[in-house]
Short mmCIF file of C-alpha atoms in Angstrom, two decimals:
data_model
loop_
_atom_site.label_atom_id
_atom_site.label_comp_id
_atom_site.label_asym_id
_atom_site.label_seq_id
_atom_site.Cartn_x
_atom_site.Cartn_y
_atom_site.Cartn_z
CA MET I 381 4.92 -17.59 51.63
CA ASN I 382 1.14 -17.49 51.01
CA SER I 383 1.66 -16.83 47.29
CA LEU I 384 4.03 -19.79 47.02
CA ARG I 385 1.52 -22.03 48.81
CA VAL I 386 -1.26 -21.03 46.42
CA PHE I 387 1.09 -21.62 43.49
CA LEU I 388 1.97 -25.15 44.61
CA LEU I 389 -1.70 -26.05 45.19
CA ALA I 390 -2.53 -24.80 41.69
CA VAL I 391 0.21 -26.98 40.19
CA VAL I 392 -1.19 -30.09 41.89
CA ALA I 393 -4.77 -29.27 40.88
CA LEU I 394 -3.89 -28.63 37.25
CA ALA I 395 -1.72 -31.73 36.96
CA SER I 396 -4.59 -33.84 38.34
CA ALA I 397 -7.36 -32.31 36.25
CA VAL I 398 -5.80 -32.19 32.80
CA PRO I 399 -5.32 -35.96 32.27
CA LEU I 400 -8.99 -36.59 33.11
CA SER I 401 -10.22 -34.03 30.60
CA ALA I 402 -7.81 -35.25 27.93
CA GLN I 403 -9.29 -38.77 28.06
CA LYS I 404 -12.64 -37.49 26.79
CA ARG I 405 -11.20 -35.73 23.71
CA PRO I 406 -10.48 -37.27 20.29
CA ARG I 407 -6.91 -38.38 19.72
CA VAL I 408 -6.16 -35.88 16.94
CA GLN I 409 -2.92 -33.98 17.48
CA ASN I 410 -2.20 -30.52 16.13
CA LEU I 411 1.44 -29.80 15.23
CA PRO I 412 2.54 -33.37 16.04
CA TYR I 413 6.27 -32.74 15.37
CA VAL I 414 6.71 -29.22 16.74
CA ASP I 415 8.39 -30.39 19.97
CA GLN I 416 11.02 -32.31 18.02
CA ARG I 417 12.66 -29.03 17.00
CA ARG I 418 15.61 -28.10 19.19
CA LEU I 419 15.02 -24.34 18.89
CA HIS I 420 11.70 -22.49 19.17
CA TYR I 421 10.99 -18.81 18.61
CA GLY I 422 8.01 -16.57 19.14
CA PHE I 423 6.69 -13.49 20.87
CA LEU I 424 4.70 -12.63 23.99
CA PHE I 425 2.55 -10.01 25.52
CA GLY I 426 0.91 -9.82 28.90
CA ILE I 427 -0.34 -7.86 31.87
CA ASN I 428 1.85 -7.29 34.90
CA PHE I 429 0.53 -6.33 38.35
CA SER I 430 3.44 -4.79 40.23
CA ASP I 431 3.88 -3.93 43.90
CA ILE I 432 6.68 -2.77 46.22
CA THR I 433 7.54 -4.10 49.67
CA PHE I 434 9.10 -1.58 52.06
CA VAL I 435 11.31 -2.01 55.13
CA HIS I 436 11.05 1.11 57.29
CA SER I 437 13.83 2.54 59.42
CA GLY I 438 11.50 3.51 62.27
CA ASP I 439 11.32 7.24 61.48
CA THR I 440 8.12 9.24 61.31
CA TRP I 441 7.38 8.71 57.60
CA PHE I 442 5.91 5.43 56.35
CA ALA I 443 5.49 4.40 52.72
CA SER I 444 2.94 2.18 51.01
CA VAL I 445 1.58 1.43 47.56
CA PRO I 446 -2.19 2.01 47.92
CA GLY I 447 -3.16 0.02 44.85
CA VAL I 448 -1.62 -2.57 42.54
CA SER I 449 -1.32 -0.97 39.11
CA PRO I 450 -1.49 -3.10 35.94
CA CYS I 451 1.03 -2.50 33.17
CA PHE I 452 1.75 -4.02 29.78
CA GLU I 453 4.68 -6.14 28.73
CA VAL I 454 5.85 -7.25 25.29
CA GLY I 455 8.78 -9.43 24.34
CA LEU I 456 10.40 -12.15 22.26
CA ILE I 457 10.91 -15.86 22.95
CA GLY I 458 13.94 -18.05 22.43
CA ASP I 459 13.57 -21.65 23.64
CA MET I 460 16.12 -24.47 23.43
CA ALA I 461 15.08 -28.05 24.19
CA LEU I 462 17.47 -29.87 26.53
CA SER I 463 15.40 -33.07 26.70
CA PRO I 464 11.84 -34.15 25.78
CA HIS I 465 10.55 -32.55 28.99
CA VAL I 466 13.06 -29.81 29.87
CA SER I 467 13.96 -26.65 27.98
CA LEU I 468 16.01 -23.52 28.59
CA ARG I 469 14.41 -20.28 27.48
CA SER I 470 14.96 -16.55 27.49
CA THR I 471 12.20 -14.00 26.96
CA PRO I 472 13.65 -10.46 26.79
CA SER I 473 10.74 -8.10 27.48
CA LEU I 474 9.79 -4.46 27.98
CA TYR I 475 7.52 -3.30 30.84
CA PHE I 476 5.79 0.07 31.01
CA MET I 477 4.98 0.73 34.69
CA GLN I 478 3.28 3.52 36.60
CA ARG I 479 3.06 3.13 40.39
CA ASP I 480 2.01 5.55 43.12
CA ILE I 481 3.81 5.63 46.48
CA THR I 482 2.09 7.28 49.45
CA PHE I 483 4.16 8.64 52.34
CA ARG I 484 2.23 9.21 55.57
CA HIS I 485 3.53 11.07 58.61
CA ALA I 486 2.92 8.99 61.73
CA LEU I 487 2.20 11.99 64.00
CA THR I 488 0.40 14.56 61.84
CA GLY I 489 -1.19 12.27 59.25
CA GLN I 490 0.23 14.42 56.45
CA GLU I 491 0.47 12.58 53.13
CA THR I 492 2.77 12.96 50.15
CA VAL I 493 2.17 11.01 46.95
CA GLN I 494 4.93 10.21 44.47
CA GLY I 495 4.30 8.82 41.00
CA LEU I 496 6.99 6.32 40.07
CA LYS I 497 7.34 5.76 36.33
CA SER I 498 9.51 2.91 35.09
CA THR I 499 10.33 1.46 31.68
CA TYR I 500 12.02 -1.84 32.47
CA MET I 501 13.89 -4.16 30.16
CA GLU I 502 13.99 -7.69 31.56
CA ILE I 503 16.39 -10.40 30.41
CA PRO I 504 15.43 -13.68 32.10
CA VAL I 505 16.92 -17.17 31.99
CA THR I 506 14.26 -19.79 32.74
CA VAL I 507 14.19 -23.58 33.07
CA LYS I 508 10.87 -25.00 31.87
CA VAL I 509 9.80 -28.51 32.93
CA ALA I 510 6.78 -29.96 31.10
CA THR I 511 4.72 -33.12 31.48
CA ARG I 512 4.20 -35.54 28.61
CA ARG I 513 1.91 -34.22 25.90
CA LEU I 514 -1.81 -34.95 26.48
CA VAL I 515 -3.28 -34.74 22.95
CA ASN I 516 -3.17 -30.93 22.46
CA TYR I 517 -2.28 -29.91 26.03
CA ARG I 518 0.94 -29.91 27.98
CA PRO I 519 1.13 -28.41 31.51
CA TYR I 520 4.45 -27.13 32.75
CA ILE I 521 6.19 -25.34 35.60
CA ALA I 522 9.14 -22.98 35.25
CA ALA I 523 11.64 -21.09 37.39
CA GLY I 524 14.60 -18.84 36.81
CA LEU I 525 16.46 -15.57 37.37
CA SER I 526 16.10 -12.19 35.66
CA ALA I 527 18.19 -9.06 35.22
CA TRP I 528 16.29 -5.75 34.97
CA TYR I 529 17.27 -2.29 33.69
CA ASP I 530 15.13 0.83 34.10
CA TRP I 531 15.38 3.31 31.20
CA THR I 532 13.43 5.95 33.17
CA HIS I 533 15.28 7.74 35.96
CA GLU I 534 14.09 10.84 37.85
CA GLU I 535 16.26 12.56 40.46
CA GLU I 536 14.17 15.27 42.17
CA THR I 537 11.54 13.01 43.76
CA PRO I 538 10.98 11.84 47.39
CA ILE I 539 12.74 8.54 46.69
CA VAL I 540 14.76 7.40 43.70
CA PHE I 541 15.01 3.81 42.52
CA GLY I 542 18.25 2.45 41.10
CA ARG I 543 18.41 1.42 37.48
CA PHE I 544 19.36 -2.22 38.04
CA ASP I 545 17.44 -5.05 39.70
CA ALA I 546 17.55 -8.84 39.86
CA SER I 547 14.67 -11.18 40.55
CA PHE I 548 13.69 -14.79 41.04
CA HIS I 549 10.54 -16.02 39.29
CA VAL I 550 8.36 -19.13 39.35
CA ALA I 551 5.55 -19.86 36.90
CA LEU I 552 2.72 -22.23 36.08
CA GLY I 553 1.47 -22.62 32.52
CA CYS I 554 0.11 -24.88 29.82
CA ASP I 555 0.99 -25.34 26.14
CA PHE I 556 -2.07 -25.43 23.89
CA TYR I 557 -1.35 -26.93 20.46
CA LEU I 558 -3.49 -25.11 17.89
CA PRO I 559 -3.59 -25.93 14.16
CA PHE I 560 -0.92 -23.35 13.20
CA PHE I 561 0.91 -22.37 16.41
CA LYS I 562 1.27 -23.01 20.14
CA LEU I 563 -0.52 -20.72 22.59
CA CYS I 564 0.92 -20.82 26.10
CA PRO I 565 -0.84 -18.89 28.88
CA GLU I 566 1.31 -18.55 31.98
CA LEU I 567 0.92 -17.19 35.49
CA ARG I 568 4.25 -15.93 36.82
CA PHE I 569 5.38 -14.61 40.21
CA ASN I 570 8.41 -12.28 40.36
CA PHE I 571 10.35 -11.62 43.58
CA GLY I 572 12.88 -8.78 43.52
CA LEU I 573 16.21 -9.58 45.19
CA LEU I 574 17.88 -6.15 45.43
CA ASP I 575 17.20 -3.07 47.54
CA MET I 576 16.10 -0.57 44.89
CA ILE I 577 16.46 2.66 46.88
CA ASP I 578 19.28 5.09 46.10
CA HIS I 579 20.31 5.98 49.67
CA ASP I 580 23.14 8.37 48.71
CA ARG I 581 21.16 10.78 46.51
CA ASN I 582 24.29 12.39 45.08
CA GLY I 583 23.47 15.65 43.32
CA LEU I 584 20.14 16.17 45.10
CA ARG I 585 19.22 19.87 44.94
CA ASP I 586 16.45 19.82 47.58
CA PRO I 587 17.78 18.48 50.94
CA ALA I 588 14.21 18.18 52.27
CA MET I 589 13.73 15.15 50.03
CA MET I 590 16.20 13.17 52.15
CA GLN I 591 13.66 12.72 54.96
CA TYR I 592 11.71 10.28 52.77
CA THR I 593 14.82 8.36 51.74
CA ASP I 594 16.02 8.17 55.35
CA ALA I 595 12.64 6.76 56.43
CA LEU I 596 13.17 3.62 54.33
CA ARG I 597 15.72 0.92 54.94
CA ALA I 598 14.90 -1.07 51.78
CA ALA I 599 12.37 -1.46 48.99
CA ARG I 600 11.98 -4.48 46.72
CA ASN I 601 9.89 -5.09 43.63
CA ARG I 602 7.18 -7.76 43.58
CA SER I 603 4.82 -8.60 40.75
CA VAL I 604 2.40 -11.12 39.28
CA SER I 605 2.14 -11.49 35.49
CA LEU I 606 -0.39 -13.12 33.19
CA VAL I 607 1.50 -13.77 29.96
CA LEU I 608 0.47 -15.19 26.59
CA TYR I 609 3.25 -16.86 24.58
CA PHE I 610 2.86 -17.44 20.84
CA GLU I 611 5.31 -20.02 19.45
#
């Protein structure tokens, strides 16, 4: 809830500030006809700061992610204009994640650390809503849903994440019209919708690992991304 509140305040602040700054700049437009194209293509890369939220079952082991680890993402852009201010886009991307999960025993204080490696492919569908163009600037907000698939899967670890996830995302960004291309920095918040824990652990060779799985009722992915789009 706090992240969403900060996001909405940032939208209002940016929408108020950009028109004032645009009035002081010369009325020379770069790429004046680029938004008249129905289809846009490009590529992206960014930095993703991922976290995990846990719901504990009340047992003696408790899990946490001690630090938010940055990872890299790369992808492609396909954007289709639905109207002068609304477009539908998909940005299939790859994420290379490394997160550490710390399990702490409530009575003894014993700790166990698990490294969780993930190579995610994300396929999102996003609705982008932009303001009118202000010389060479155009703020926008976006929201959509994503499907995720993890190519990395380890079995003999304290907990195992499933391969599939789904998420809801909201974003705030701005199109900058440069002489030869558009540069679009974007701040995006991702909220995982599925419980990622494999509670069955079929084929587990070490039964002692089940105590960590049993200690967790659910775990969901959360992340914040700073992405640069080149169109």
